[in-house]
XYZ file of C-alpha atoms in Angstrom:
331
model
C -17.323 3.630 -5.561
C -20.377 4.239 -3.476
C -23.179 3.621 -5.916
C -23.587 0.162 -4.357
C -24.425 2.085 -1.163
C -27.555 3.632 -2.590
C -31.228 3.109 -3.077
C -33.953 4.547 -5.260
C -37.059 5.724 -3.439
C -40.692 5.262 -4.472
C -40.581 8.434 -6.567
C -37.615 7.188 -8.592
C -35.061 9.439 -6.903
C -31.508 8.250 -6.273
C -30.580 8.311 -2.578
C -26.940 8.067 -1.531
C -26.318 6.375 1.799
C -24.174 7.930 4.494
C -20.862 6.245 5.216
C -21.459 3.411 7.672
C -17.887 3.393 8.988
C -16.897 6.925 9.977
C -14.082 6.520 12.480
C -11.300 9.048 12.076
C -7.524 8.772 12.190
C -6.429 11.585 14.474
C -3.194 13.305 15.427
C -3.591 12.144 19.009
C -1.574 9.275 20.516
C -4.560 8.405 22.704
C -7.016 8.163 19.809
C -8.542 4.839 18.856
C -6.876 5.261 15.462
C -3.816 7.512 15.894
C -1.817 8.936 13.008
C 0.997 6.473 12.468
C 2.972 6.239 9.211
C 3.001 2.735 7.752
C 0.044 1.521 9.785
C -2.790 2.155 7.324
C -3.558 1.142 3.751
C -5.721 3.199 1.432
C -7.802 1.057 -0.926
C -9.147 2.735 -4.055
C -10.519 2.150 -7.488
C -9.050 4.382 -10.181
C -12.561 4.481 -11.651
C -14.134 6.072 -8.595
C -14.371 9.880 -8.296
C -14.615 9.740 -4.495
C -11.476 7.581 -4.283
C -9.691 9.789 -6.792
C -9.998 12.704 -4.379
C -7.904 10.754 -1.909
C -5.331 9.921 -4.567
C -4.877 13.577 -5.525
C -4.642 14.806 -1.925
C -2.235 12.004 -0.975
C 0.014 12.930 -3.916
C -0.087 16.687 -3.368
C 0.718 16.316 0.334
C 3.434 13.718 -0.238
C 1.869 11.002 1.918
C 2.656 8.113 -0.432
C 5.170 6.496 1.895
C 3.132 7.212 5.023
C -0.077 5.588 3.719
C 0.309 2.652 1.338
C -2.003 2.141 -1.611
C -4.052 -0.815 -2.816
C -5.827 -0.567 -6.176
C -8.914 -2.674 -6.860
C -10.009 -4.033 -10.207
C -12.394 -1.564 -11.907
C -14.821 -4.401 -12.621
C -16.665 -5.624 -9.564
C -18.296 -8.999 -9.116
C -21.027 -10.129 -6.707
C -18.600 -9.638 -3.795
C -17.769 -6.111 -4.949
C -14.211 -4.716 -5.010
C -11.553 -7.366 -5.651
C -7.769 -7.398 -5.899
C -7.410 -9.155 -9.247
C -4.795 -6.633 -10.410
C -2.327 -8.117 -7.897
C -0.389 -11.385 -8.204
C -2.549 -14.306 -7.131
C -5.573 -11.979 -6.912
C -4.522 -11.062 -3.350
C -3.645 -7.645 -1.957
C 0.071 -8.005 -1.122
C -0.152 -6.049 2.144
C -3.563 -7.023 3.520
C -3.488 -10.597 2.251
C -7.142 -10.522 1.183
C -8.946 -11.157 -2.096
C -11.882 -8.811 -1.485
C -12.191 -5.505 0.307
C -15.333 -6.955 1.877
C -13.084 -9.082 4.107
C -11.852 -5.930 5.870
C -15.466 -4.821 6.313
C -16.307 -8.157 7.928
C -13.457 -7.782 10.414
C -14.778 -4.347 11.345
C -18.347 -5.616 11.725
C -18.843 -9.394 11.617
C -21.951 -10.268 9.665
C -22.026 -6.922 7.848
C -24.290 -7.156 4.795
C -24.248 -3.577 3.524
C -22.483 -2.058 0.558
C -18.710 -2.174 0.167
C -17.312 1.124 -1.037
C -14.057 2.865 -1.821
C -12.138 4.838 -0.772
C -11.490 2.788 2.322
C -8.703 2.957 4.876
C -7.735 -0.341 6.478
C -5.658 -0.908 9.618
C -2.859 -3.189 8.416
C -2.042 -4.928 11.740
C -5.640 -5.997 12.387
C -6.837 -6.089 8.781
C -10.055 -4.301 9.704
C -11.676 -1.372 7.997
C -11.186 1.942 9.794
C -13.259 4.296 7.645
C -15.054 4.673 4.346
C -16.150 8.247 5.090
C -15.206 9.823 1.770
C -16.500 13.244 2.854
C -14.077 13.483 5.801
C -11.050 11.469 4.710
C -9.397 14.064 2.475
C -9.850 16.778 5.090
C -8.134 14.594 7.672
C -5.160 14.031 5.358
C -4.798 17.821 5.226
C -5.323 18.559 8.915
C -4.344 15.475 10.949
C -1.313 14.215 8.994
C 0.553 17.543 8.829
C 3.644 16.191 10.628
C 4.155 13.805 7.713
C 3.465 16.144 4.795
C 6.318 16.562 2.346
C 8.409 19.738 2.470
C 6.612 22.273 0.305
C 3.217 20.594 0.591
C 0.371 23.007 -0.198
C -2.307 23.963 2.304
C -5.410 22.506 0.662
C -7.767 23.540 3.456
C -6.477 26.912 4.720
C -8.221 28.047 7.885
C -9.140 31.575 6.696
C -10.973 30.122 3.686
C -12.626 27.087 5.253
C -16.117 28.567 5.504
C -16.098 29.519 1.821
C -14.557 26.202 0.793
C -17.212 24.326 2.768
C -19.986 26.373 1.163
C -18.702 25.752 -2.371
C -18.028 22.073 -1.664
C -21.576 21.554 -0.380
C -23.137 23.093 -3.494
C -20.848 21.194 -5.838
C -21.508 17.910 -4.045
C -25.277 18.322 -4.125
C -25.629 19.433 -7.729
C -22.571 18.099 -9.558
C -20.665 15.320 -7.736
C -23.876 13.618 -6.641
C -26.092 15.347 -9.186
C -24.778 13.278 -12.084
C -25.634 10.120 -10.127
C -29.115 11.462 -9.368
C -29.606 11.872 -13.108
C -28.001 8.579 -14.096
C -29.825 6.374 -11.599
C -33.213 8.127 -11.652
C -36.015 5.730 -12.538
C -38.684 8.288 -13.406
C -38.665 11.103 -15.951
C -39.576 13.663 -13.305
C -36.621 12.816 -11.069
C -34.223 12.654 -13.994
C -35.409 16.040 -15.288
C -34.920 17.640 -11.866
C -31.411 16.231 -11.461
C -30.483 17.247 -15.012
C -31.561 20.829 -14.306
C -29.575 20.901 -11.071
C -26.413 19.618 -12.771
C -26.411 22.196 -15.531
C -27.601 25.082 -13.398
C -24.617 24.489 -11.135
C -22.219 24.006 -14.052
C -23.398 27.337 -15.475
C -22.738 28.916 -12.071
C -19.262 27.391 -12.014
C -18.598 28.505 -15.591
C -19.336 32.097 -14.600
C -17.316 31.870 -11.368
C -14.276 30.420 -13.122
C -14.310 32.785 -16.081
C -12.465 35.404 -14.039
C -10.830 33.241 -11.371
C -8.264 30.507 -11.862
C -9.424 28.495 -8.835
C -12.705 28.133 -6.983
C -11.657 29.718 -3.675
C -8.674 32.012 -3.293
C -5.698 31.980 -5.646
C -4.400 28.457 -4.953
C -5.633 24.897 -5.374
C -7.851 23.874 -2.471
C -10.056 20.977 -1.456
C -12.869 22.584 -3.467
C -10.951 22.282 -6.743
C -10.028 18.659 -6.114
C -13.634 17.671 -5.434
C -14.886 19.355 -8.596
C -12.049 18.046 -10.762
C -12.747 14.367 -10.153
C -16.262 14.785 -11.566
C -15.209 17.019 -14.461
C -12.519 14.604 -15.622
C -15.202 11.896 -15.956
C -17.861 14.114 -17.486
C -17.433 13.624 -21.219
C -16.083 10.088 -20.872
C -19.056 8.714 -18.920
C -21.542 11.179 -17.415
C -22.499 12.915 -20.666
C -23.695 9.712 -22.322
C -23.976 7.009 -19.692
C -25.767 9.200 -17.127
C -27.666 11.248 -19.765
C -26.131 14.556 -18.651
C -26.052 15.646 -22.255
C -27.126 19.281 -22.585
C -23.551 19.873 -23.629
C -20.100 18.407 -23.147
C -17.454 19.770 -20.823
C -15.437 20.652 -23.930
C -18.254 23.028 -24.900
C -18.005 25.091 -21.695
C -14.919 27.279 -22.274
C -13.977 28.249 -18.721
C -14.726 24.849 -17.158
C -12.907 22.991 -19.932
C -9.812 25.191 -19.614
C -9.985 24.934 -15.793
C -10.218 21.138 -15.915
C -7.239 20.939 -18.298
C -5.258 23.281 -16.063
C -5.745 20.956 -13.093
C -5.222 17.806 -15.152
C -1.844 19.114 -16.284
C -0.821 20.086 -12.741
C 1.626 17.658 -11.059
C -0.271 15.434 -8.647
C -3.415 15.211 -10.770
C -2.453 13.624 -14.088
C -1.110 10.336 -12.741
C -4.244 9.723 -10.676
C -6.455 9.580 -13.790
C -7.014 6.308 -15.684
C -9.620 6.717 -18.418
C -9.553 2.994 -19.230
C -10.535 2.057 -15.659
C -13.142 4.822 -15.591
C -14.891 3.811 -18.798
C -14.763 0.062 -18.215
C -16.184 0.382 -14.709
C -19.152 2.584 -15.505
C -20.176 0.882 -18.724
C -19.579 -2.712 -17.627
C -20.732 -2.634 -13.995
C -23.931 -0.585 -14.354
C -25.836 -3.232 -16.276
C -29.187 -1.739 -15.275
C -28.208 1.335 -17.311
C -26.076 -0.378 -19.967
C -27.221 -4.021 -20.231
C -25.021 -4.769 -23.263
C -21.893 -3.807 -21.277
C -20.451 -2.299 -24.460
C -17.755 0.301 -23.722
C -17.877 3.176 -26.226
C -14.739 3.968 -28.197
C -15.081 7.728 -27.755
C -14.756 10.443 -26.861
C -11.404 11.698 -28.135
C -9.404 12.361 -24.958
C -6.341 13.936 -26.575
C -7.578 17.446 -25.759
C -6.686 17.038 -22.077
C -3.046 17.837 -22.834
C -3.652 20.913 -24.993
C -2.742 24.434 -23.745
C -5.345 25.956 -21.444
C -4.200 29.574 -21.068
C -5.343 29.809 -17.443
C -1.982 31.186 -16.316
C -3.210 34.576 -17.567
C -5.626 34.673 -14.617
C -2.725 34.597 -12.153
C -2.924 32.372 -9.122
C -0.290 30.104 -7.636
C -1.221 26.422 -7.845
C 0.696 25.424 -4.704
C 0.710 28.754 -2.881
C 4.006 29.113 -1.057
C 4.682 25.408 -1.607
C 6.112 23.397 -4.469
C 4.851 20.782 -6.935
C 5.094 17.141 -5.870
C 7.822 15.044 -7.423
C 7.354 11.579 -8.894
C 5.477 9.072 -6.724
C 8.257 7.425 -4.682
C 6.194 4.241 -4.295
C 5.112 3.811 -7.919
C 7.764 1.230 -8.777
C 6.790 -1.000 -5.834
C 3.093 -1.281 -6.741
């Protein structure tokens, strides 16, 4: 996650840092980092909403075998993301104990934050990029030769301007807005962030009341970016980040929309509520010094009928749903 790449200014406002490592993997044999199946490893935390975007896009596009996956422990230590979920506490492909080791190979002496998602070059072991704003778009546009048959177009050219506009608003007020509320250190900054979050959620509630998806009639990048915040909202943001005007379950259109996506193939198996709750409540000791993880909320509602089919829309457009993850058994 990227909250260890942030600061709070003198007014108490949360400031998210830009990605330090923003190289791109391009569909160009002459590029510094060319598209090459099997060469790169995606490192994520299942707790992290920014990493979860990559997981959903990778699944929907069928890139599991082209880009391998490393999953970090949801609980960080002083060296940040660690591979304690793997035998011997070592990533089996990269051969490292901490993601920070890949950062050091990219920039010896680096002392900044270590964030996920991160893509690492397997042959050299060095970090390629942690640019979470660009990475999903590149999976959609640069890796097309390796998409599965029937992969959806998550960033269709005719809709890109509208997608970009919606994504920017959602990032500012919702994706990052909950962090601005949660990490604010003055009442004034918290109040402002709180207003932004719920003003935007009200806007989204109205937009989604008559439309199954955010832009067009299929799932796009915009839906994926909103979903990864919504799926964490009641579990952590409502209480832990004090975004508590109401729960997601109390906003009819947004709640049905979130369930619709959750139940769509390619989304469900990227969500791990245990990792999500343990990370937020046990790592953010400045917010939750007792490190107690709450038992609630009841999460069984995520699998209940949502009724959004009545709005029409085609989740995958002219494509097809993804099948089971072909690499799941090997992880």
